[in-house]
XYZ file of C-alpha atoms in Angstrom:
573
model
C 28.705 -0.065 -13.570
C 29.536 1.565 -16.947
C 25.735 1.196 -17.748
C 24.975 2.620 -14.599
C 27.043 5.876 -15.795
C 25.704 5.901 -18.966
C 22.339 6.128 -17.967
C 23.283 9.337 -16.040
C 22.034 12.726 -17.875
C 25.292 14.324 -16.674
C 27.757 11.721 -14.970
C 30.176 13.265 -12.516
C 33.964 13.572 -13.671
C 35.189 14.340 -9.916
C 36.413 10.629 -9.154
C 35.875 11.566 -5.077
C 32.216 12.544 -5.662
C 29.175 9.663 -6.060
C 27.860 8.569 -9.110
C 24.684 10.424 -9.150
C 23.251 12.941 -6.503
C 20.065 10.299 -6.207
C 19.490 6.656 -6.440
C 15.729 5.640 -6.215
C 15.361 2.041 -4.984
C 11.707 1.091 -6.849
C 10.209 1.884 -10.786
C 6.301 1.787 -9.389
C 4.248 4.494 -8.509
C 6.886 6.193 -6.239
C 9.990 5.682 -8.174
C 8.500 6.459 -11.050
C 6.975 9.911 -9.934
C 10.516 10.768 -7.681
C 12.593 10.397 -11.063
C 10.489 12.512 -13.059
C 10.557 15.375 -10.428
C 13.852 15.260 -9.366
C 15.232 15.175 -12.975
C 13.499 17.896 -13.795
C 14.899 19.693 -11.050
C 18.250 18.900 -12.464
C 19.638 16.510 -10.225
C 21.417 13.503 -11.372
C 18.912 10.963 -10.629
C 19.396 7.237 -11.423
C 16.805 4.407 -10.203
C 17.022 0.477 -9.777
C 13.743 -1.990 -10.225
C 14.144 -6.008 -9.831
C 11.819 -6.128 -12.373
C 12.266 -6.785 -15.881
C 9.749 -3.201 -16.194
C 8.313 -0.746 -13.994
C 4.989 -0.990 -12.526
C 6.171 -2.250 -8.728
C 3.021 -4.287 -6.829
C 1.442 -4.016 -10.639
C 3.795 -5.709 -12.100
C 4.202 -8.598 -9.925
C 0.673 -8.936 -9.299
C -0.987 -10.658 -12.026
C -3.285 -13.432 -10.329
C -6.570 -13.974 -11.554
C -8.727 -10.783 -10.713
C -6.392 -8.498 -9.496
C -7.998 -5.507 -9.857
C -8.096 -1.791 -7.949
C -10.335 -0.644 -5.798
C -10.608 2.691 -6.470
C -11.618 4.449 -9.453
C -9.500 4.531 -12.324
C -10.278 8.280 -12.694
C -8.800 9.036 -9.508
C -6.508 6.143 -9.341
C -3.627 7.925 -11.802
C -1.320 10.633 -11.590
C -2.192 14.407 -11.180
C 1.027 16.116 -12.277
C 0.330 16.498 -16.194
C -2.565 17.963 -17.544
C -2.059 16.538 -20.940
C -1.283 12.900 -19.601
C -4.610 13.136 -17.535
C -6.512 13.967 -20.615
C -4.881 11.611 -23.313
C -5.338 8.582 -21.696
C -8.190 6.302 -21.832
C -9.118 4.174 -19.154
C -11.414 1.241 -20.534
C -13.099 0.163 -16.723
C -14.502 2.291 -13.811
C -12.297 -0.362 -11.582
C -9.207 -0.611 -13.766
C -7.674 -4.346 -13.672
C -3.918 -5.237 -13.372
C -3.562 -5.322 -16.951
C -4.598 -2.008 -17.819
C -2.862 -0.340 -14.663
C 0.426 -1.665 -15.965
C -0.199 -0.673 -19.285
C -0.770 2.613 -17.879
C 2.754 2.782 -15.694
C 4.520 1.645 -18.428
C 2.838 4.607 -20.884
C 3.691 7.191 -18.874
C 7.321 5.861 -18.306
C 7.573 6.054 -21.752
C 5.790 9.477 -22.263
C 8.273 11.235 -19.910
C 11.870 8.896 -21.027
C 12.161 7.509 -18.055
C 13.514 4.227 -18.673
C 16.565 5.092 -19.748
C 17.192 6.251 -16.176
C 16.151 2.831 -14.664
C 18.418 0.060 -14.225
C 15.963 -3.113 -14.740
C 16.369 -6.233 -13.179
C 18.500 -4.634 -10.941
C 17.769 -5.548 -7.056
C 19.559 -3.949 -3.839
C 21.321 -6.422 -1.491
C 22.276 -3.532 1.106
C 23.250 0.125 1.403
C 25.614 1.285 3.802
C 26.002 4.863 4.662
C 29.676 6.397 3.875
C 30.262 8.516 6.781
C 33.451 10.537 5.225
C 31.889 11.014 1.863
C 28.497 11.774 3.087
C 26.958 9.014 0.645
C 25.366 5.771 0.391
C 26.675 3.233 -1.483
C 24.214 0.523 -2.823
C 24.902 -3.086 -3.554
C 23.043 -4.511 -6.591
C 22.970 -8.017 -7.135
C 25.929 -8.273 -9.755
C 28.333 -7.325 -6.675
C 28.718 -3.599 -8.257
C 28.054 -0.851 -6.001
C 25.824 2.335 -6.895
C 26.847 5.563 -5.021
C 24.662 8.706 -4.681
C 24.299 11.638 -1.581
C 20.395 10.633 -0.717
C 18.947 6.833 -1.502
C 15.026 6.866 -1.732
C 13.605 3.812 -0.652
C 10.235 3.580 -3.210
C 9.473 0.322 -2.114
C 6.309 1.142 -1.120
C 3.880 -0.935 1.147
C 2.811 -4.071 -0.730
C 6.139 -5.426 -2.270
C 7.431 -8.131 0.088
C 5.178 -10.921 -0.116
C 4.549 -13.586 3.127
C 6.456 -16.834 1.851
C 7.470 -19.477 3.722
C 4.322 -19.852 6.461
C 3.922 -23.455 6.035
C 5.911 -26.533 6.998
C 6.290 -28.984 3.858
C 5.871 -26.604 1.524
C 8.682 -27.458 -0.053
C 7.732 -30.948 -0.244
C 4.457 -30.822 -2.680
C 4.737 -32.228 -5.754
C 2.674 -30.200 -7.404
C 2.504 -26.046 -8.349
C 2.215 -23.397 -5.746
C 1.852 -20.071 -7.030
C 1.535 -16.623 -4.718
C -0.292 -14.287 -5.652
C 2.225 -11.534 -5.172
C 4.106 -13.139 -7.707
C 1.887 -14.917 -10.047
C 3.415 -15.993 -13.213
C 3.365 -13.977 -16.028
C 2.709 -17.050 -18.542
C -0.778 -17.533 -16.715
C -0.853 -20.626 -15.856
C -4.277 -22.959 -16.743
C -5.552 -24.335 -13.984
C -8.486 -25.922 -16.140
C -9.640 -29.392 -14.398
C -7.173 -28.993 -11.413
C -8.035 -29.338 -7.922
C -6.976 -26.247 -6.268
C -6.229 -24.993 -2.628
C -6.324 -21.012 -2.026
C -5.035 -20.133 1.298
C -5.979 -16.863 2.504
C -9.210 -14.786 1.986
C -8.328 -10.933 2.239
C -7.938 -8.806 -0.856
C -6.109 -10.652 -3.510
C -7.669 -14.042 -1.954
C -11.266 -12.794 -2.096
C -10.123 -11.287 -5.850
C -8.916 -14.241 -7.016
C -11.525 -16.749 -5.510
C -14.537 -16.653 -8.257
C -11.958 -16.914 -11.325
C -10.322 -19.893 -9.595
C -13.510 -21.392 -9.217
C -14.702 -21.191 -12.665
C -11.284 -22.737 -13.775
C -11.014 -25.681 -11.057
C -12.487 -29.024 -11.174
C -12.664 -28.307 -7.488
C -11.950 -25.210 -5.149
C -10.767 -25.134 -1.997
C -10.490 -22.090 -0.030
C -8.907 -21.983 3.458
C -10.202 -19.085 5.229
C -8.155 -17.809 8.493
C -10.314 -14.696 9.358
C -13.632 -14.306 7.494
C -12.841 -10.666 6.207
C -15.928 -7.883 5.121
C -15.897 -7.914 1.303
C -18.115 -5.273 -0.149
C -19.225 -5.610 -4.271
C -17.677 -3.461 -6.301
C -19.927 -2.437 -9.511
C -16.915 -3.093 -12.083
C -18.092 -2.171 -15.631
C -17.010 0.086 -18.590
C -16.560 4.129 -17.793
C -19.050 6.270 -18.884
C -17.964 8.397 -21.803
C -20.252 10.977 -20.322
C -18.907 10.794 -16.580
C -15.511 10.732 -18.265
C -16.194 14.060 -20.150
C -17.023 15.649 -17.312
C -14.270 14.834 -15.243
C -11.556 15.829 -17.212
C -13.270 18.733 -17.908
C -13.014 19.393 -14.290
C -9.654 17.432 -13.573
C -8.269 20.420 -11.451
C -10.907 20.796 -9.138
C -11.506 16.787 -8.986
C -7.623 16.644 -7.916
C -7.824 19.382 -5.406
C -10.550 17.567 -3.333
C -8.356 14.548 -3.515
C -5.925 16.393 -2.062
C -7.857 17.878 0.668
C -9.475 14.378 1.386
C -9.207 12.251 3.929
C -7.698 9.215 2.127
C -6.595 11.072 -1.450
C -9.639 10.031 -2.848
C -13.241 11.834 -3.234
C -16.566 9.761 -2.180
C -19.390 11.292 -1.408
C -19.207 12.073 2.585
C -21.536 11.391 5.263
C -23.563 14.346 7.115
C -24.743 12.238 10.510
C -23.709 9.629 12.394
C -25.440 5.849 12.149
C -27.362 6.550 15.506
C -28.458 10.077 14.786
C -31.198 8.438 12.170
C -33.952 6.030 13.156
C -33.996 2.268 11.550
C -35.777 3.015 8.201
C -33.677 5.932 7.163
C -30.540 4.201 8.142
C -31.114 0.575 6.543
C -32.088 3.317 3.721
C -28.958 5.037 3.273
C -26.777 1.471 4.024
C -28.656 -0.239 0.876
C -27.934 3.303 -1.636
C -24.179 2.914 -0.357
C -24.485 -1.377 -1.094
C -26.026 -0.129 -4.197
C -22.879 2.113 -5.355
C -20.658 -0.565 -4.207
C -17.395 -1.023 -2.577
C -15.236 1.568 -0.583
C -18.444 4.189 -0.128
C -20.065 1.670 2.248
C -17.895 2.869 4.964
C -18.706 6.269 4.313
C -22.293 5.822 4.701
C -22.200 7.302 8.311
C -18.975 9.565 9.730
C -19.218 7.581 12.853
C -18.329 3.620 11.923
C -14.959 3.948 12.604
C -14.847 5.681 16.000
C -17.998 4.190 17.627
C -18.615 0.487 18.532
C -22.344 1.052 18.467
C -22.721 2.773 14.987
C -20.346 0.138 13.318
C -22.504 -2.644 14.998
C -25.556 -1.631 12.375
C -23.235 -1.538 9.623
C -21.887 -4.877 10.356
C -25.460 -6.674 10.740
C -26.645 -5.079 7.921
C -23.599 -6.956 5.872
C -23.838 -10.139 8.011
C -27.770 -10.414 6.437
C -26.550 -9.481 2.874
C -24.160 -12.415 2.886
C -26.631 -15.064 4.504
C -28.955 -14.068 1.289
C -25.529 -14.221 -1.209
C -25.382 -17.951 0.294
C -27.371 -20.597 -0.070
C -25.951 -22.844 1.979
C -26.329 -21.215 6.092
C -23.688 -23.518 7.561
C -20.759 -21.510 4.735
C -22.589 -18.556 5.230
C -21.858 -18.535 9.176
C -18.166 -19.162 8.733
C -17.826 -16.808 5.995
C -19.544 -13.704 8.327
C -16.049 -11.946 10.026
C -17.202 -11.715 14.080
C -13.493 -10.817 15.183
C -13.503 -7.334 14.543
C -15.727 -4.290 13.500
C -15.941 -3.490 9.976
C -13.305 -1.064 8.599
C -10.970 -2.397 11.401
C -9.057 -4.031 9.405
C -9.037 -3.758 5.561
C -12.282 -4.143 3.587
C -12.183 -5.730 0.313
C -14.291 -4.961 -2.290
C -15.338 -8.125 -4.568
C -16.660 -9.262 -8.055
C -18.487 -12.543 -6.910
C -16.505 -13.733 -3.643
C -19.652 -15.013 -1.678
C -21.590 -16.236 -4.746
C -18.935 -18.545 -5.739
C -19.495 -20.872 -2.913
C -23.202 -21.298 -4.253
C -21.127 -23.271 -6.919
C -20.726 -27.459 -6.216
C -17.311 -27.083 -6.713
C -16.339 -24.927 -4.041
C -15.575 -25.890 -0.323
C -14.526 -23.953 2.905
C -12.187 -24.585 5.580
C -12.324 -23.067 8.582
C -8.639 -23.103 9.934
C -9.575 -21.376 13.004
C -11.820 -24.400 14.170
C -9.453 -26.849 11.235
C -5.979 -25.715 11.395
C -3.472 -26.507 8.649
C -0.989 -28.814 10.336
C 1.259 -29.047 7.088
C 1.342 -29.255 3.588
C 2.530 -32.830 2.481
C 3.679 -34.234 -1.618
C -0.489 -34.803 -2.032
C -1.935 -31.461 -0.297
C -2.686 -29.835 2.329
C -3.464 -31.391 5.797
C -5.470 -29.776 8.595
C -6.198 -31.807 11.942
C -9.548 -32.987 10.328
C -7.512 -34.924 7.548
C -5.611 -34.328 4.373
C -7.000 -32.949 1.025
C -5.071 -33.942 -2.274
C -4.591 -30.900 -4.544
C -2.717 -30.344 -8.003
C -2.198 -26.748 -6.818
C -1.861 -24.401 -4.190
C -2.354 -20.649 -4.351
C -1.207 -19.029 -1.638
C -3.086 -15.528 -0.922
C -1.207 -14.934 2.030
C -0.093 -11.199 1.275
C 2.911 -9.135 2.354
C 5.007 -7.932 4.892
C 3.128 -5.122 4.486
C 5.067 -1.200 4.989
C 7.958 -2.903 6.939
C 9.362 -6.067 5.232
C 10.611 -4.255 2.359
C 13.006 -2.143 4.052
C 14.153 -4.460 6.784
C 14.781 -7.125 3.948
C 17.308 -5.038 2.967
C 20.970 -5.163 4.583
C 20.771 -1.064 5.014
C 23.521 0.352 7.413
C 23.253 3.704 8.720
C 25.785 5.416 10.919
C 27.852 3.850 12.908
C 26.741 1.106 11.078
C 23.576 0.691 12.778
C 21.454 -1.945 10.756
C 17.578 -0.641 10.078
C 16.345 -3.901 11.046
C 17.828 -3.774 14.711
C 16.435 0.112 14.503
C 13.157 -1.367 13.687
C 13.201 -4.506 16.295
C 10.467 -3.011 17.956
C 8.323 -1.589 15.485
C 9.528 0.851 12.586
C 11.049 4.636 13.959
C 11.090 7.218 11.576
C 9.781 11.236 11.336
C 6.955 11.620 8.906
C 7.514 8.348 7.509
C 10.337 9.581 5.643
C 13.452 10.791 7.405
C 15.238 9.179 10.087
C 17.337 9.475 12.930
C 20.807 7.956 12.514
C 20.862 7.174 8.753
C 21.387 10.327 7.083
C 20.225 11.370 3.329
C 17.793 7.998 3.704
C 14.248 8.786 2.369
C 11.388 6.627 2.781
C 7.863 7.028 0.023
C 4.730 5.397 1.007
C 6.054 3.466 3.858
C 5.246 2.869 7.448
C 4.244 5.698 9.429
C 2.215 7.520 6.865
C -1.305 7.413 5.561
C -0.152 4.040 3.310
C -2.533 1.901 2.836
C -5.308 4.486 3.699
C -3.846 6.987 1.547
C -4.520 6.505 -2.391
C -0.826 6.243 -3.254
C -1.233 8.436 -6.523
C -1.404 11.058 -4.498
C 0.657 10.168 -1.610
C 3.488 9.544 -3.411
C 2.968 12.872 -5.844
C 2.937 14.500 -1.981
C 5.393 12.691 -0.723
C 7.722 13.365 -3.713
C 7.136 16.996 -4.102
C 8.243 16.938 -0.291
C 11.491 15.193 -0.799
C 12.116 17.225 -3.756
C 11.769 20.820 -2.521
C 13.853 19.201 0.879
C 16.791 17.897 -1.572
C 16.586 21.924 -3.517
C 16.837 23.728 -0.184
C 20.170 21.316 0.708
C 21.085 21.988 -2.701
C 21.141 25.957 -2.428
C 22.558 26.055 0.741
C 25.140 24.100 0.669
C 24.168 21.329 3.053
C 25.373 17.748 2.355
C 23.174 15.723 5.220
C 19.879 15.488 6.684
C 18.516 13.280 9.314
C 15.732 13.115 12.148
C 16.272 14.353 15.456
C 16.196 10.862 17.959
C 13.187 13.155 19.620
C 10.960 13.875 16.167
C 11.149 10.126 16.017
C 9.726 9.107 19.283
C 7.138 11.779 18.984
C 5.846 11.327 15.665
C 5.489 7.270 16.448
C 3.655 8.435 19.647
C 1.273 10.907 17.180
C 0.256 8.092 15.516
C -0.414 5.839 18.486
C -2.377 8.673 20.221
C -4.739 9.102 16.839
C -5.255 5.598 16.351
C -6.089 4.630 20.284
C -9.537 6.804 19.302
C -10.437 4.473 16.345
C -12.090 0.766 16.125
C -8.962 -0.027 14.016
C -6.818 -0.146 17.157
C -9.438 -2.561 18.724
C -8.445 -5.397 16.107
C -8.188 -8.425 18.784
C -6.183 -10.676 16.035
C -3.020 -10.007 13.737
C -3.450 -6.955 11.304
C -1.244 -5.277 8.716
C -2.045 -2.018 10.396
C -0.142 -3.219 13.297
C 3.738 -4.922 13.777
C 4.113 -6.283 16.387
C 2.171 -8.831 19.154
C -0.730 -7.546 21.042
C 1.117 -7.114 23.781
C 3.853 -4.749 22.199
C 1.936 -3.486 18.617
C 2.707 -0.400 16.799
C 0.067 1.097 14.720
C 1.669 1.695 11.510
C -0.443 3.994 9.618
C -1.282 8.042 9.960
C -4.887 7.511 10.164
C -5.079 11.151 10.935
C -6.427 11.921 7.258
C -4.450 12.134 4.031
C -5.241 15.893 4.213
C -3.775 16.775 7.641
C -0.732 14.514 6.792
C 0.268 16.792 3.872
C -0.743 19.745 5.994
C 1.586 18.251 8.808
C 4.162 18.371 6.193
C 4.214 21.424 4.448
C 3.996 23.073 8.568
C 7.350 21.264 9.136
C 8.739 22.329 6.238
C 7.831 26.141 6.436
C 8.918 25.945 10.051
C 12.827 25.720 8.682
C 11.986 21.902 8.685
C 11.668 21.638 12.215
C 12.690 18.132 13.804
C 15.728 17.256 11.314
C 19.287 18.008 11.906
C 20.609 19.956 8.582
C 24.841 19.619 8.271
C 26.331 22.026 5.735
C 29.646 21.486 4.362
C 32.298 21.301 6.674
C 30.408 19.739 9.587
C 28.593 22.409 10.535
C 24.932 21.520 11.763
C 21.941 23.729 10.422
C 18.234 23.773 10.983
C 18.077 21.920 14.131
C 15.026 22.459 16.069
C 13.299 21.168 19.029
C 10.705 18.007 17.486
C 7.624 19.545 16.719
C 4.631 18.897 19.137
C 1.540 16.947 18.099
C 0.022 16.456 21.472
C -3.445 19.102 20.910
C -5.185 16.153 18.921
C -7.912 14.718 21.139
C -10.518 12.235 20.731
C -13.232 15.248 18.946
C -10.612 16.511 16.799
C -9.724 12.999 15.909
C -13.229 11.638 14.811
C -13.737 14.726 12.734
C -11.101 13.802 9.940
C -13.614 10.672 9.162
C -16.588 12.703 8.333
């Protein structure tokens, strides 16, 4: 705990006050962004990563081919003009390497690690009712108090372990993904099982491949994988850009997912054959997330996605040789852009290789994994290693891991029980002073989280000033702002083919018979508009208590009932 105090810029003497006004649970692209800003603004600001360095999902995810998917001009931070120009990014599509080298320069640029407590991981948080604080466990058994925790745990940071009975029998290595060693293991000459084919699967499969004596990959749902065109940057695209950084960042912000592509101007039906097939092989050409913007209706009509998705399905059957892969490997459960598209760097080609093999454990299912391998109903194959590429608990799992206890004691995870409850993704009813960053009920995964998380913080930030000038000591949702804002969502999404998504998707928690859609798929842009209106309103929807008990600011929940279907499909073109 002494550390803890040391690292404070100006620890409190008053022994009945918490240690700092702000804890920030998280050193990646949230935390890291939340300290900066809120120090600046002169509030005692302290943060805790279980890493050994910052980075979050970057850090941990260091499998074979983990790379980004958007470009690593836009895929950075916007809040320092001289950072934005200093820095050289080596690839258009940045790898894991270089994104963590990047997290960790600017953490040094701006002195922020002497604010972070590494290795550092929070076992609960319980809400002091009297003091009007929350008080932090951290794995050593000391306890961390500040007025307002920020949870920047982001989306991707609590992997899916544990799906398989007998893993813990196999007598050889398993590695996940989400937590791939950092010694790099060589799998040289090893037969090796890859479960899971969605992004870091369909990532990982070609180097695996080229390592194994033989590959295995057990595919649940064939997912759409676009190719990405991964090279070096131009110098002279580069030039240009930061030349025009501003304006480059202000159409981020007023896109629809916080980063620019070029946009569609029709629909896929409003064009005959030849022009379309035209404009889908220019957008195949450019390679990976721009497919989807080829038209501005794929994601809201089941007829225009249809031509996008044959058009793929006969691009794959000519990637592989052999038909009989090929069919299994073309996704049939859902339209494309449903659920998330992946963007690859030789998926589909490396099954033309003689060492690689597919399961099908749809048709095959995997009954167990035993000392040898990995048995499906069909029969057992003997591995030396399994990968598993089963991603995370994606938005959710990293705050309901947590023992967090609001008040009354209310635990977060009973709060959640039927899908997560919260008021712009970040302020919720019954745990007061509890901010959430890039979590669910937000643009998340849809939103670039550079920008998302800039937003998000500069939102939190000017929230914690006003409290700060007037005097107020707790903020929380109204019960009503939650149940509305939930219903937003549900209302927006019911318009698009991602709500259609027959089988299990991280958009949604839940079964299909009781699912919550967890992201705003509303736009990135009307989000932050959504935002900024709440806040100008007097922060409408959240219950303000000043000093003394005395309750300020609260306002009937905001109403976000005038979206309609037309509105809806606009934000996509």
């Amino acid at each position: 705990m002494e550390k803890l105090m040391q690292a404070a810029d100006k620890p409190s003497t008053d022994p009945v006050s918490p240690d700092f006004d702000v804890v920030i649970v998280g050193a990646g692209i949230g935390g890291l962004y939340s300290l900066y800003k809120l120090r600046s603004l002169g509030f005692r600001v302290h943060c805790v990563e279980a890493a050994e360095s910052v980075g979050g999902t970057w850090y941990w995810n260091r499998y074979p081919g983990a790379r980004c998917d958007i470009e690593s001009l836009q895929y950075s931070y916007s809040f320092d003009e001289k950072l934005q120009q200093e820095w050289e990014w080596s690839e258009r599509f940045a790898a894991q390497p270089e994104i963590l080298r990047y997290l960790d320069h600017v953490a040094d640029r701006f002195d922020l690690k002497r604010n972070i407590s590494f290795n550092t991981w929070v076992a609960g948080a319980d809400f002091d009712e009297a003091g009007h604080f929350w008080s932090v466990k951290i794995n050593n058994g000391s306890t961390i108090s500040a007025r307002f925790c920020i949870m920047a745990t982001g989306a991707l940071s609590a992997p899916r372990k544990g799906m398989f009975e007998g893993e813990d029998r196999f007598k050889g290595e398993i590695y996940h993904t989400a937590l791939w060693p950092h010694t790099n293991p060589d799998l040289t000459g090893k037969r090796v099982g890859i479960i899971g084919t969605s992004a870091s699967g369909t990532q990982a499969v070609p180097h695996l491949a080229r390592q194994a004596s033989h590959l295995t990959v057990y595919q649940r749902t064939a997912n759409f994988s676009i190719p990405s065109r991964i090279g070096p940057v131009d110098p002279a695209e580069v030039a240009e850009q930061k030349a025009n950084y501003s304006a480059i960042r202000a159409e981020q912000r007023r896109s629809t997912t916080g980063a620019v592509f070029e946009l569609p101007h029709c629909g896929a039906l409003e064009v005959d054959e030849k022009e379309r097939e035209a404009i889908y092989e220019r957008r195949w050409t450019i390679g990976g997330l721009s497919f989807l913007r080829s038209f501005n209706d794929l994601f809201t009509n089941d007829e225009a996605n249809a031509t996008a998705v044959a058009f793929v399905h006969n691009k794959l059957r000519e990637k592989v040789k052999d038909q009989e892969t090929a069919e299994k490997l073309l996704p049939r459960s859902h339209a494309i852009g449903a659920r998330r598209i992946c963007t690859d760097y030789g998926y589909y080609e490396a099954f033309n290789r003689d060492n690689v093999s597919l399961v099908d454990i749809l048709a095959d299912p995997i009954v167990q994994i035993t000392e040898k391998g990995i048995r499906t109903e069909s029969g057992e194959i003997e591995l030396d290693v399994i990968v598993m590429a089963t991603g995370f608990n994606t938005m959710v799992g990293a705050l309901t891991q947590i023992d967090i206890r609001g008040r009354g004691g209310e635990l977060l995870r009973d709060k959640w029980q039927d899908g997560p409850k919260s008021y712009l993704g970040m302020v919720m009813a019954g745990f007061p002073n509890l901010l959430t960053q890039a979590g669910p009920l937000t643009p998340g995964t849809l939103g670039m989280f550079y920008m998302l998380n800039e937003q998000q913080g500069n939102w939190i930030a000017d929230l914690l000033v006003h409290m700060r000038d007037n005097d107020i000591i707790e903020v929380e949702a109204t019960s009503e702002a939650e149940v509305e804002w939930v219903q937003h969502i549900q209302d927006i999404a019911k318009h698009t083919l991602h709500y259609k998504t027959p089988e299990s998707s991280y958009f949604f928690y839940g079964t299909d018979g009781n699912r919550v859609f967890l992201v705003f798929i509303g736009g990135f842009n009307v989000y932050s508009d959504i935002c900024k209106k709440v806040a100008g309103e007097d922060y409408k929807g959240l219950i303000m208590r000043a000093a003394g008990g005395v309750n300020q600011g609260q306002a009937p929940s905001p109403l976000f009932r005038e979206s309609d279907g037309s509105k809806v499909a606009t934000v996509f073109e």
